[in-house]
DNA sequence: GTACTTTATTTTGCATGCAATACGCTCGCT
DNA sequence: AGCGAGCGTATTGCATGCAAAATAAAGTAC
């Protein structure tokens, strides 16, 4: 998957944000290889912007854990090991455990309605085999459940950690059996939320993530480099 | 507490990091007031550096949640509400719960030894009433316990969230009774870790944070602005 | 041929200047 | 006096140039 080059110049005051988003996509899509150094000049020419916003983007992405900056050397795409991803998954599960019980208690009817609609759209994406849109809706549902817990810190931390390892989780969706199973698990998740059964929701989410990661890990271990 | 101005110029390739640290101190110490806009020119003159590294520092601090950047307006010191801090505390407790059980199982003897030494230094600081050094050692102990769990993502997320609200937690240490109690709680924490009693460690840590935050919150509610 | 200097080139880090935007102020109007 | 339009100033966003450092290349000794 290739990230298109910008045709229209971003407006004044949004260059930095634009560049950040673009470089993030380049990393997440794998176009910038994990472990490789990022040459500023090349990217600057490609994106048609100056080095200033690019270097600001690097700082942001470093905060997100996508690149690492060494003084006088520059930015390097972080190469995550499977173990590091597993660490993140464990934290995500922990955060969802915290969020699940709170969400079951505190979710507004509007939030539940929104999640239900997302769920239905996700099922549609599944039925028409639109993997990409399924994947995004899936992620969004999990984030919305967390948001329903109404803890700003939780939402922020979860979003950050989730973004970090997004590309790795994508790998698990290739198998159709797994995909089908994931959708059924999501049915249960929604059901538990609607019935506001906190502990149940927590356990389903936990199992859901574990089986999802098992599938992703299997797929990832096939690739020789250990990269998505 | 006032943050001293730099006398020696930081070395090439470290200006940005230096500025980040300095501005972070200015925010944490309260010298830059929550909710106020940060004027680049003034800081640039004060720190004797150019705007480039300062603006990079803003991006980093934005990632840490200490400032918010609006396009064409600039950086504003984030004003946390007590509710937002409470949200973070809840996450920190959750993260320590995850970390506690793992740490009890996986902590190396070296890690335990290191934490024991930190604890002893902390007790000394307490006995000689060195509040600042007590506070820092206290924070370091909690981080080291988390680190002992050997989950890189956990360490990173915990460190970030902990830094965000550091200045608020400081407020709870003013009362000598509370201080004494906290030290005794830390004795128990260390004991549970040494004996590798995960669930116990988890519960003590939880209670420790809750009572600490209760004290801090009380102190903070006295101040009219709700700021430390 | 290999290992170690020394030099040239590239690349990064920072300072600075210009353009775009936001902010404050005066002035006119009601 | 209160309010809004227009203008001037201050401030931010970005591009660019120069200096420091790192990397690559050439040369030299062994």
PDB file of N, CA, C and O in Angstrom, chain A residues 12-14 16-17 52 55-57 59-60 62 64-65 71-72 84 86-88 90-91 94-95 98 102 106 150-154 156-157 161 164, chain B residues 12-14 16-17 52 55-57 59-60 62 64-65 71-72 84 86-88 90-91 94-95 98 102 106 150-154 156-157 161 164:
ATOM      1  N   UNK A  12      -1.404  27.387   5.562  1.00  0.00           N
ATOM      2  CA  UNK A  12      -0.476  27.943   6.544  1.00  0.00           C
ATOM      3  C   UNK A  12      -0.943  27.584   7.954  1.00  0.00           C
ATOM      4  O   UNK A  12      -2.118  27.686   8.267  1.00  0.00           O
ATOM      5  N   UNK A  13      -0.005  27.159   8.777  1.00  0.00           N
ATOM      6  CA  UNK A  13      -0.354  26.805  10.135  1.00  0.00           C
ATOM      7  C   UNK A  13      -0.765  25.353  10.278  1.00  0.00           C
ATOM      8  O   UNK A  13      -1.125  24.913  11.353  1.00  0.00           O
ATOM      9  N   UNK A  14      -0.738  24.621   9.164  1.00  0.00           N
ATOM     10  CA  UNK A  14      -1.118  23.209   9.259  1.00  0.00           C
ATOM     11  C   UNK A  14      -0.085  22.299   8.603  1.00  0.00           C
ATOM     12  O   UNK A  14      -0.287  21.105   8.512  1.00  0.00           O
ATOM     13  N   UNK A  16       2.941  21.474   9.597  1.00  0.00           N
ATOM     14  CA  UNK A  16       3.552  20.541  10.537  1.00  0.00           C
ATOM     15  C   UNK A  16       2.631  19.351  10.815  1.00  0.00           C
ATOM     16  O   UNK A  16       3.055  18.199  10.764  1.00  0.00           O
ATOM     17  N   UNK A  17       1.363  19.635  11.065  1.00  0.00           N
ATOM     18  CA  UNK A  17       0.398  18.573  11.348  1.00  0.00           C
ATOM     19  C   UNK A  17       0.240  17.666  10.130  1.00  0.00           C
ATOM     20  O   UNK A  17       0.186  16.446  10.251  1.00  0.00           O
ATOM     21  N   UNK A  52      11.920  22.364   8.545  1.00  0.00           N
ATOM     22  CA  UNK A  52      11.396  22.737   9.867  1.00  0.00           C
ATOM     23  C   UNK A  52      10.162  21.927  10.288  1.00  0.00           C
ATOM     24  O   UNK A  52      10.186  21.293  11.346  1.00  0.00           O
ATOM     25  N   UNK A  55      11.027  18.263  10.873  1.00  0.00           N
ATOM     26  CA  UNK A  55      11.736  17.966  12.117  1.00  0.00           C
ATOM     27  C   UNK A  55      10.788  18.055  13.312  1.00  0.00           C
ATOM     28  O   UNK A  55      10.926  17.312  14.290  1.00  0.00           O
ATOM     29  N   UNK A  56       9.810  18.947  13.235  1.00  0.00           N
ATOM     30  CA  UNK A  56       8.806  18.990  14.285  1.00  0.00           C
ATOM     31  C   UNK A  56       7.980  17.703  14.289  1.00  0.00           C
ATOM     32  O   UNK A  56       7.639  17.162  15.348  1.00  0.00           O
ATOM     33  N   UNK A  57       7.681  17.219  13.086  1.00  0.00           N
ATOM     34  CA  UNK A  57       6.932  15.960  12.970  1.00  0.00           C
ATOM     35  C   UNK A  57       7.704  14.820  13.639  1.00  0.00           C
ATOM     36  O   UNK A  57       7.117  13.987  14.340  1.00  0.00           O
ATOM     37  N   UNK A  59       9.657  14.956  16.136  1.00  0.00           N
ATOM     38  CA  UNK A  59       9.518  15.062  17.593  1.00  0.00           C
ATOM     39  C   UNK A  59       8.196  14.455  18.058  1.00  0.00           C
ATOM     40  O   UNK A  59       8.129  13.759  19.071  1.00  0.00           O
ATOM     41  N   UNK A  60       7.147  14.750  17.315  1.00  0.00           N
ATOM     42  CA  UNK A  60       5.830  14.215  17.660  1.00  0.00           C
ATOM     43  C   UNK A  60       5.831  12.697  17.544  1.00  0.00           C
ATOM     44  O   UNK A  60       5.372  11.979  18.447  1.00  0.00           O
ATOM     45  N   UNK A  62       8.311  10.749  17.668  1.00  0.00           N
ATOM     46  CA  UNK A  62       9.143  10.151  18.703  1.00  0.00           C
ATOM     47  C   UNK A  62       8.307   9.943  19.968  1.00  0.00           C
ATOM     48  O   UNK A  62       8.387   8.901  20.609  1.00  0.00           O
ATOM     49  N   UNK A  64       5.218   9.422  20.046  1.00  0.00           N
ATOM     50  CA  UNK A  64       4.294   8.323  19.791  1.00  0.00           C
ATOM     51  C   UNK A  64       5.014   6.969  19.749  1.00  0.00           C
ATOM     52  O   UNK A  64       4.383   5.931  19.581  1.00  0.00           O
ATOM     53  N   UNK A  65       6.338   7.029  19.814  1.00  0.00           N
ATOM     54  CA  UNK A  65       7.102   5.792  19.822  1.00  0.00           C
ATOM     55  C   UNK A  65       7.311   5.179  18.447  1.00  0.00           C
ATOM     56  O   UNK A  65       7.678   4.023  18.326  1.00  0.00           O
ATOM     57  N   UNK A  71      20.788  12.386  18.653  1.00  0.00           N
ATOM     58  CA  UNK A  71      21.391  13.679  18.340  1.00  0.00           C
ATOM     59  C   UNK A  71      22.480  13.550  17.275  1.00  0.00           C
ATOM     60  O   UNK A  71      23.292  12.628  17.334  1.00  0.00           O
ATOM     61  N   UNK A  72      22.457  14.448  16.319  1.00  0.00           N
ATOM     62  CA  UNK A  72      23.438  14.493  15.225  1.00  0.00           C
ATOM     63  C   UNK A  72      23.363  13.280  14.300  1.00  0.00           C
ATOM     64  O   UNK A  72      24.232  13.107  13.447  1.00  0.00           O
ATOM     65  N   UNK A  84       8.030  -6.744  22.237  1.00  0.00           N
ATOM     66  CA  UNK A  84       7.608  -5.384  22.575  1.00  0.00           C
ATOM     67  C   UNK A  84       6.129  -5.191  22.260  1.00  0.00           C
ATOM     68  O   UNK A  84       5.395  -4.561  23.024  1.00  0.00           O
ATOM     69  N   UNK A  86       3.932  -7.526  22.214  1.00  0.00           N
ATOM     70  CA  UNK A  86       3.196  -8.298  23.209  1.00  0.00           C
ATOM     71  C   UNK A  86       3.064  -7.523  24.523  1.00  0.00           C
ATOM     72  O   UNK A  86       2.015  -7.546  25.173  1.00  0.00           O
ATOM     73  N   UNK A  87       4.134  -6.819  24.877  1.00  0.00           N
ATOM     74  CA  UNK A  87       4.071  -5.965  26.060  1.00  0.00           C
ATOM     75  C   UNK A  87       2.945  -4.943  25.918  1.00  0.00           C
ATOM     76  O   UNK A  87       2.156  -4.727  26.843  1.00  0.00           O
ATOM     77  N   UNK A  88       2.887  -4.325  24.741  1.00  0.00           N
ATOM     78  CA  UNK A  88       1.844  -3.324  24.515  1.00  0.00           C
ATOM     79  C   UNK A  88       0.462  -3.939  24.573  1.00  0.00           C
ATOM     80  O   UNK A  88      -0.470  -3.365  25.145  1.00  0.00           O
ATOM     81  N   UNK A  90      -0.466  -6.458  26.256  1.00  0.00           N
ATOM     82  CA  UNK A  90      -0.801  -6.712  27.653  1.00  0.00           C
ATOM     83  C   UNK A  90      -1.316  -5.433  28.329  1.00  0.00           C
ATOM     84  O   UNK A  90      -2.293  -5.471  29.088  1.00  0.00           O
ATOM     85  N   UNK A  91      -0.669  -4.316  28.015  1.00  0.00           N
ATOM     86  CA  UNK A  91      -1.111  -3.040  28.592  1.00  0.00           C
ATOM     87  C   UNK A  91      -2.490  -2.673  28.050  1.00  0.00           C
ATOM     88  O   UNK A  91      -3.369  -2.221  28.801  1.00  0.00           O
ATOM     89  N   UNK A  94      -4.998  -4.603  29.839  1.00  0.00           N
ATOM     90  CA  UNK A  94      -5.159  -4.045  31.169  1.00  0.00           C
ATOM     91  C   UNK A  94      -6.004  -2.786  31.153  1.00  0.00           C
ATOM     92  O   UNK A  94      -6.905  -2.597  31.981  1.00  0.00           O
ATOM     93  N   UNK A  95      -5.740  -1.919  30.182  1.00  0.00           N
ATOM     94  CA  UNK A  95      -6.494  -0.679  30.089  1.00  0.00           C
ATOM     95  C   UNK A  95      -7.956  -0.954  29.756  1.00  0.00           C
ATOM     96  O   UNK A  95      -8.862  -0.309  30.301  1.00  0.00           O
ATOM     97  N   UNK A  98      -9.797  -2.019  32.825  1.00  0.00           N
ATOM     98  CA  UNK A  98     -10.201  -0.870  33.630  1.00  0.00           C
ATOM     99  C   UNK A  98     -11.407  -0.192  32.992  1.00  0.00           C
ATOM    100  O   UNK A  98     -12.392   0.133  33.657  1.00  0.00           O
ATOM    101  N   UNK A 102     -15.943   0.381  33.993  1.00  0.00           N
ATOM    102  CA  UNK A 102     -16.426   1.757  34.044  1.00  0.00           C
ATOM    103  C   UNK A 102     -17.420   2.032  32.933  1.00  0.00           C
ATOM    104  O   UNK A 102     -18.435   2.693  33.141  1.00  0.00           O
ATOM    105  N   UNK A 106     -20.952   3.595  33.275  1.00  0.00           N
ATOM    106  CA  UNK A 106     -21.108   5.009  32.993  1.00  0.00           C
ATOM    107  C   UNK A 106     -21.465   5.362  31.554  1.00  0.00           C
ATOM    108  O   UNK A 106     -21.689   6.542  31.237  1.00  0.00           O
ATOM    109  N   UNK A 150     -15.494   7.374  30.122  1.00  0.00           N
ATOM    110  CA  UNK A 150     -15.401   8.780  30.537  1.00  0.00           C
ATOM    111  C   UNK A 150     -14.248   9.047  31.483  1.00  0.00           C
ATOM    112  O   UNK A 150     -14.407   9.667  32.536  1.00  0.00           O
ATOM    113  N   UNK A 151     -13.101   8.558  31.073  1.00  0.00           N
ATOM    114  CA  UNK A 151     -11.865   8.879  31.776  1.00  0.00           C
ATOM    115  C   UNK A 151     -10.888   9.383  30.716  1.00  0.00           C
ATOM    116  O   UNK A 151     -10.412   8.617  29.880  1.00  0.00           O
ATOM    117  N   UNK A 152     -10.625  10.702  30.760  1.00  0.00           N
ATOM    118  CA  UNK A 152      -9.841  11.332  29.701  1.00  0.00           C
ATOM    119  C   UNK A 152      -8.447  10.715  29.582  1.00  0.00           C
ATOM    120  O   UNK A 152      -7.953  10.469  28.478  1.00  0.00           O
ATOM    121  N   UNK A 153      -7.826  10.443  30.726  1.00  0.00           N
ATOM    122  CA  UNK A 153      -6.485   9.881  30.709  1.00  0.00           C
ATOM    123  C   UNK A 153      -6.497   8.499  30.056  1.00  0.00           C
ATOM    124  O   UNK A 153      -5.625   8.161  29.263  1.00  0.00           O
ATOM    125  N   UNK A 154      -7.503   7.730  30.393  1.00  0.00           N
ATOM    126  CA  UNK A 154      -7.625   6.394  29.819  1.00  0.00           C
ATOM    127  C   UNK A 154      -7.758   6.479  28.299  1.00  0.00           C
ATOM    128  O   UNK A 154      -7.055   5.766  27.565  1.00  0.00           O
ATOM    129  N   UNK A 156      -6.815   8.803  26.280  1.00  0.00           N
ATOM    130  CA  UNK A 156      -5.580   9.295  25.673  1.00  0.00           C
ATOM    131  C   UNK A 156      -4.519   8.202  25.622  1.00  0.00           C
ATOM    132  O   UNK A 156      -3.938   7.927  24.574  1.00  0.00           O
ATOM    133  N   UNK A 157      -4.285   7.555  26.759  1.00  0.00           N
ATOM    134  CA  UNK A 157      -3.242   6.537  26.822  1.00  0.00           C
ATOM    135  C   UNK A 157      -3.583   5.364  25.905  1.00  0.00           C
ATOM    136  O   UNK A 157      -2.729   4.862  25.176  1.00  0.00           O
ATOM    137  N   UNK A 161      -1.255   4.060  22.720  1.00  0.00           N
ATOM    138  CA  UNK A 161      -0.683   2.719  22.701  1.00  0.00           C
ATOM    139  C   UNK A 161      -1.261   1.903  21.549  1.00  0.00           C
ATOM    140  O   UNK A 161      -0.575   1.111  20.911  1.00  0.00           O
ATOM    141  N   UNK A 164       0.395   2.890  18.261  1.00  0.00           N
ATOM    142  CA  UNK A 164       1.766   2.375  18.196  1.00  0.00           C
ATOM    143  C   UNK A 164       1.861   1.032  17.498  1.00  0.00           C
ATOM    144  O   UNK A 164       2.760   0.765  16.715  1.00  0.00           O
TER     145      UNK A 164
ATOM    146  N   UNK B  12      26.202  21.376  21.094  1.00  0.00           N
ATOM    147  CA  UNK B  12      25.531  21.207  19.810  1.00  0.00           C
ATOM    148  C   UNK B  12      24.844  19.850  19.777  1.00  0.00           C
ATOM    149  O   UNK B  12      25.419  18.849  20.165  1.00  0.00           O
ATOM    150  N   UNK B  13      23.614  19.831  19.305  1.00  0.00           N
ATOM    151  CA  UNK B  13      22.877  18.584  19.212  1.00  0.00           C
ATOM    152  C   UNK B  13      22.130  18.256  20.484  1.00  0.00           C
ATOM    153  O   UNK B  13      21.498  17.217  20.583  1.00  0.00           O
ATOM    154  N   UNK B  14      22.201  19.154  21.474  1.00  0.00           N
ATOM    155  CA  UNK B  14      21.478  18.882  22.708  1.00  0.00           C
ATOM    156  C   UNK B  14      20.643  20.075  23.138  1.00  0.00           C
ATOM    157  O   UNK B  14      20.051  20.062  24.210  1.00  0.00           O
ATOM    158  N   UNK B  16      17.866  21.279  21.855  1.00  0.00           N
ATOM    159  CA  UNK B  16      16.439  20.981  21.882  1.00  0.00           C
ATOM    160  C   UNK B  16      16.065  20.213  23.152  1.00  0.00           C
ATOM    161  O   UNK B  16      15.109  20.559  23.841  1.00  0.00           O
ATOM    162  N   UNK B  17      16.860  19.206  23.473  1.00  0.00           N
ATOM    163  CA  UNK B  17      16.586  18.404  24.668  1.00  0.00           C
ATOM    164  C   UNK B  17      16.717  19.258  25.923  1.00  0.00           C
ATOM    165  O   UNK B  17      15.894  19.164  26.849  1.00  0.00           O
ATOM    166  N   UNK B  52      13.790  27.827  17.036  1.00  0.00           N
ATOM    167  CA  UNK B  52      13.665  26.471  16.487  1.00  0.00           C
ATOM    168  C   UNK B  52      13.648  25.384  17.576  1.00  0.00           C
ATOM    169  O   UNK B  52      12.690  24.601  17.639  1.00  0.00           O
ATOM    170  N   UNK B  55      10.489  25.604  19.710  1.00  0.00           N
ATOM    171  CA  UNK B  55       9.262  25.105  19.091  1.00  0.00           C
ATOM    172  C   UNK B  55       9.255  23.582  19.036  1.00  0.00           C
ATOM    173  O   UNK B  55       8.206  22.948  19.153  1.00  0.00           O
ATOM    174  N   UNK B  56      10.439  23.002  18.879  1.00  0.00           N
ATOM    175  CA  UNK B  56      10.515  21.537  18.934  1.00  0.00           C
ATOM    176  C   UNK B  56      10.159  21.048  20.333  1.00  0.00           C
ATOM    177  O   UNK B  56       9.472  20.036  20.505  1.00  0.00           O
ATOM    178  N   UNK B  57      10.622  21.799  21.333  1.00  0.00           N
ATOM    179  CA  UNK B  57      10.305  21.434  22.713  1.00  0.00           C
ATOM    180  C   UNK B  57       8.791  21.467  22.944  1.00  0.00           C
ATOM    181  O   UNK B  57       8.239  20.571  23.602  1.00  0.00           O
ATOM    182  N   UNK B  59       6.483  20.798  20.862  1.00  0.00           N
ATOM    183  CA  UNK B  59       5.892  19.586  20.282  1.00  0.00           C
ATOM    184  C   UNK B  59       6.036  18.406  21.230  1.00  0.00           C
ATOM    185  O   UNK B  59       5.112  17.609  21.401  1.00  0.00           O
ATOM    186  N   UNK B  60       7.203  18.292  21.833  1.00  0.00           N
ATOM    187  CA  UNK B  60       7.441  17.193  22.769  1.00  0.00           C
ATOM    188  C   UNK B  60       6.527  17.328  23.982  1.00  0.00           C
ATOM    189  O   UNK B  60       5.874  16.370  24.403  1.00  0.00           O
ATOM    190  N   UNK B  62       3.806  18.896  24.184  1.00  0.00           N
ATOM    191  CA  UNK B  62       2.412  18.650  23.808  1.00  0.00           C
ATOM    192  C   UNK B  62       2.116  17.153  23.893  1.00  0.00           C
ATOM    193  O   UNK B  62       1.072  16.739  24.398  1.00  0.00           O
ATOM    194  N   UNK B  64       3.518  15.136  25.818  1.00  0.00           N
ATOM    195  CA  UNK B  64       3.473  14.768  27.239  1.00  0.00           C
ATOM    196  C   UNK B  64       2.222  15.308  27.922  1.00  0.00           C
ATOM    197  O   UNK B  64       1.998  15.043  29.104  1.00  0.00           O
ATOM    198  N   UNK B  65       1.460  16.096  27.182  1.00  0.00           N
ATOM    199  CA  UNK B  65       0.220  16.629  27.749  1.00  0.00           C
ATOM    200  C   UNK B  65       0.422  17.833  28.649  1.00  0.00           C
ATOM    201  O   UNK B  65      -0.481  18.200  29.396  1.00  0.00           O
ATOM    202  N   UNK B  71      -2.829  26.144  16.214  1.00  0.00           N
ATOM    203  CA  UNK B  71      -2.183  26.734  15.035  1.00  0.00           C
ATOM    204  C   UNK B  71      -2.342  28.251  15.003  1.00  0.00           C
ATOM    205  O   UNK B  71      -3.430  28.764  15.271  1.00  0.00           O
ATOM    206  N   UNK B  72      -1.273  28.920  14.718  1.00  0.00           N
ATOM    207  CA  UNK B  72      -1.236  30.382  14.617  1.00  0.00           C
ATOM    208  C   UNK B  72      -1.503  31.090  15.938  1.00  0.00           C
ATOM    209  O   UNK B  72      -1.651  32.312  15.951  1.00  0.00           O
ATOM    210  N   UNK B  84      -9.450  15.735  36.056  1.00  0.00           N
ATOM    211  CA  UNK B  84      -8.507  15.167  35.092  1.00  0.00           C
ATOM    212  C   UNK B  84      -7.365  14.467  35.820  1.00  0.00           C
ATOM    213  O   UNK B  84      -6.921  13.391  35.409  1.00  0.00           O
ATOM    214  N   UNK B  86      -7.526  13.178  38.756  1.00  0.00           N
ATOM    215  CA  UNK B  86      -8.098  11.976  39.350  1.00  0.00           C
ATOM    216  C   UNK B  86      -8.185  10.852  38.304  1.00  0.00           C
ATOM    217  O   UNK B  86      -7.915   9.685  38.612  1.00  0.00           O
ATOM    218  N   UNK B  87      -8.552  11.219  37.105  1.00  0.00           N
ATOM    219  CA  UNK B  87      -8.565  10.239  36.017  1.00  0.00           C
ATOM    220  C   UNK B  87      -7.188   9.607  35.849  1.00  0.00           C
ATOM    221  O   UNK B  87      -7.056   8.387  35.721  1.00  0.00           O
ATOM    222  N   UNK B  88      -6.162  10.467  35.840  1.00  0.00           N
ATOM    223  CA  UNK B  88      -4.801   9.951  35.683  1.00  0.00           C
ATOM    224  C   UNK B  88      -4.420   9.051  36.845  1.00  0.00           C
ATOM    225  O   UNK B  88      -3.803   7.996  36.652  1.00  0.00           O
ATOM    226  N   UNK B  90      -6.316   7.243  38.605  1.00  0.00           N
ATOM    227  CA  UNK B  90      -6.991   5.952  38.443  1.00  0.00           C
ATOM    228  C   UNK B  90      -6.219   5.069  37.460  1.00  0.00           C
ATOM    229  O   UNK B  90      -6.060   3.860  37.682  1.00  0.00           O
ATOM    230  N   UNK B  91      -5.730   5.681  36.382  1.00  0.00           N
ATOM    231  CA  UNK B  91      -4.943   4.917  35.413  1.00  0.00           C
ATOM    232  C   UNK B  91      -3.641   4.445  36.027  1.00  0.00           C
ATOM    233  O   UNK B  91      -3.220   3.295  35.842  1.00  0.00           O
ATOM    234  N   UNK B  94      -4.296   1.538  38.112  1.00  0.00           N
ATOM    235  CA  UNK B  94      -4.517   0.385  37.246  1.00  0.00           C
ATOM    236  C   UNK B  94      -3.214  -0.172  36.706  1.00  0.00           C
ATOM    237  O   UNK B  94      -2.987  -1.389  36.707  1.00  0.00           O
ATOM    238  N   UNK B  95      -2.343   0.715  36.272  1.00  0.00           N
ATOM    239  CA  UNK B  95      -1.063   0.274  35.729  1.00  0.00           C
ATOM    240  C   UNK B  95      -0.214  -0.385  36.822  1.00  0.00           C
ATOM    241  O   UNK B  95       0.453  -1.393  36.570  1.00  0.00           O
ATOM    242  N   UNK B  98      -1.346  -3.882  37.400  1.00  0.00           N
ATOM    243  CA  UNK B  98      -0.796  -4.799  36.411  1.00  0.00           C
ATOM    244  C   UNK B  98       0.658  -5.093  36.737  1.00  0.00           C
ATOM    245  O   UNK B  98       1.108  -6.242  36.722  1.00  0.00           O
ATOM    246  N   UNK B 102       3.180  -8.748  38.202  1.00  0.00           N
ATOM    247  CA  UNK B 102       4.311  -9.144  37.363  1.00  0.00           C
ATOM    248  C   UNK B 102       5.633  -8.919  38.077  1.00  0.00           C
ATOM    249  O   UNK B 102       6.554  -9.738  37.987  1.00  0.00           O
ATOM    250  N   UNK B 106       8.520 -11.458  38.529  1.00  0.00           N
ATOM    251  CA  UNK B 106       9.659 -11.392  37.625  1.00  0.00           C
ATOM    252  C   UNK B 106      10.822 -10.519  38.075  1.00  0.00           C
ATOM    253  O   UNK B 106      11.857 -10.455  37.394  1.00  0.00           O
ATOM    254  N   UNK B 150       9.309  -5.688  34.040  1.00  0.00           N
ATOM    255  CA  UNK B 150       9.933  -5.988  32.747  1.00  0.00           C
ATOM    256  C   UNK B 150       8.947  -5.985  31.595  1.00  0.00           C
ATOM    257  O   UNK B 150       8.889  -6.928  30.801  1.00  0.00           O
ATOM    258  N   UNK B 151       8.159  -4.942  31.556  1.00  0.00           N
ATOM    259  CA  UNK B 151       7.281  -4.726  30.412  1.00  0.00           C
ATOM    260  C   UNK B 151       7.555  -3.308  29.929  1.00  0.00           C
ATOM    261  O   UNK B 151       7.209  -2.328  30.597  1.00  0.00           O
ATOM    262  N   UNK B 152       8.214  -3.216  28.767  1.00  0.00           N
ATOM    263  CA  UNK B 152       8.701  -1.922  28.286  1.00  0.00           C
ATOM    264  C   UNK B 152       7.550  -0.934  28.102  1.00  0.00           C
ATOM    265  O   UNK B 152       7.668   0.247  28.458  1.00  0.00           O
ATOM    266  N   UNK B 153       6.447  -1.413  27.563  1.00  0.00           N
ATOM    267  CA  UNK B 153       5.308  -0.525  27.325  1.00  0.00           C
ATOM    268  C   UNK B 153       4.770   0.002  28.648  1.00  0.00           C
ATOM    269  O   UNK B 153       4.447   1.189  28.765  1.00  0.00           O
ATOM    270  N   UNK B 154       4.713  -0.860  29.622  1.00  0.00           N
ATOM    271  CA  UNK B 154       4.231  -0.444  30.932  1.00  0.00           C
ATOM    272  C   UNK B 154       5.116   0.645  31.519  1.00  0.00           C
ATOM    273  O   UNK B 154       4.630   1.680  31.990  1.00  0.00           O
ATOM    274  N   UNK B 156       7.057   2.727  29.999  1.00  0.00           N
ATOM    275  CA  UNK B 156       6.936   3.960  29.225  1.00  0.00           C
ATOM    276  C   UNK B 156       5.652   4.710  29.551  1.00  0.00           C
ATOM    277  O   UNK B 156       5.661   5.904  29.857  1.00  0.00           O
ATOM    278  N   UNK B 157       4.541   3.996  29.515  1.00  0.00           N
ATOM    279  CA  UNK B 157       3.248   4.636  29.751  1.00  0.00           C
ATOM    280  C   UNK B 157       3.162   5.171  31.184  1.00  0.00           C
ATOM    281  O   UNK B 157       2.716   6.294  31.412  1.00  0.00           O
ATOM    282  N   UNK B 161       2.589   9.136  32.232  1.00  0.00           N
ATOM    283  CA  UNK B 161       1.411   9.557  32.992  1.00  0.00           C
ATOM    284  C   UNK B 161       1.815  10.105  34.350  1.00  0.00           C
ATOM    285  O   UNK B 161       1.230  11.070  34.853  1.00  0.00           O
ATOM    286  N   UNK B 164       3.124  13.681  34.022  1.00  0.00           N
ATOM    287  CA  UNK B 164       2.032  14.617  33.753  1.00  0.00           C
ATOM    288  C   UNK B 164       1.464  15.256  35.011  1.00  0.00           C
ATOM    289  O   UNK B 164       1.163  16.446  35.052  1.00  0.00           O
TER     290      UNK B 164
END
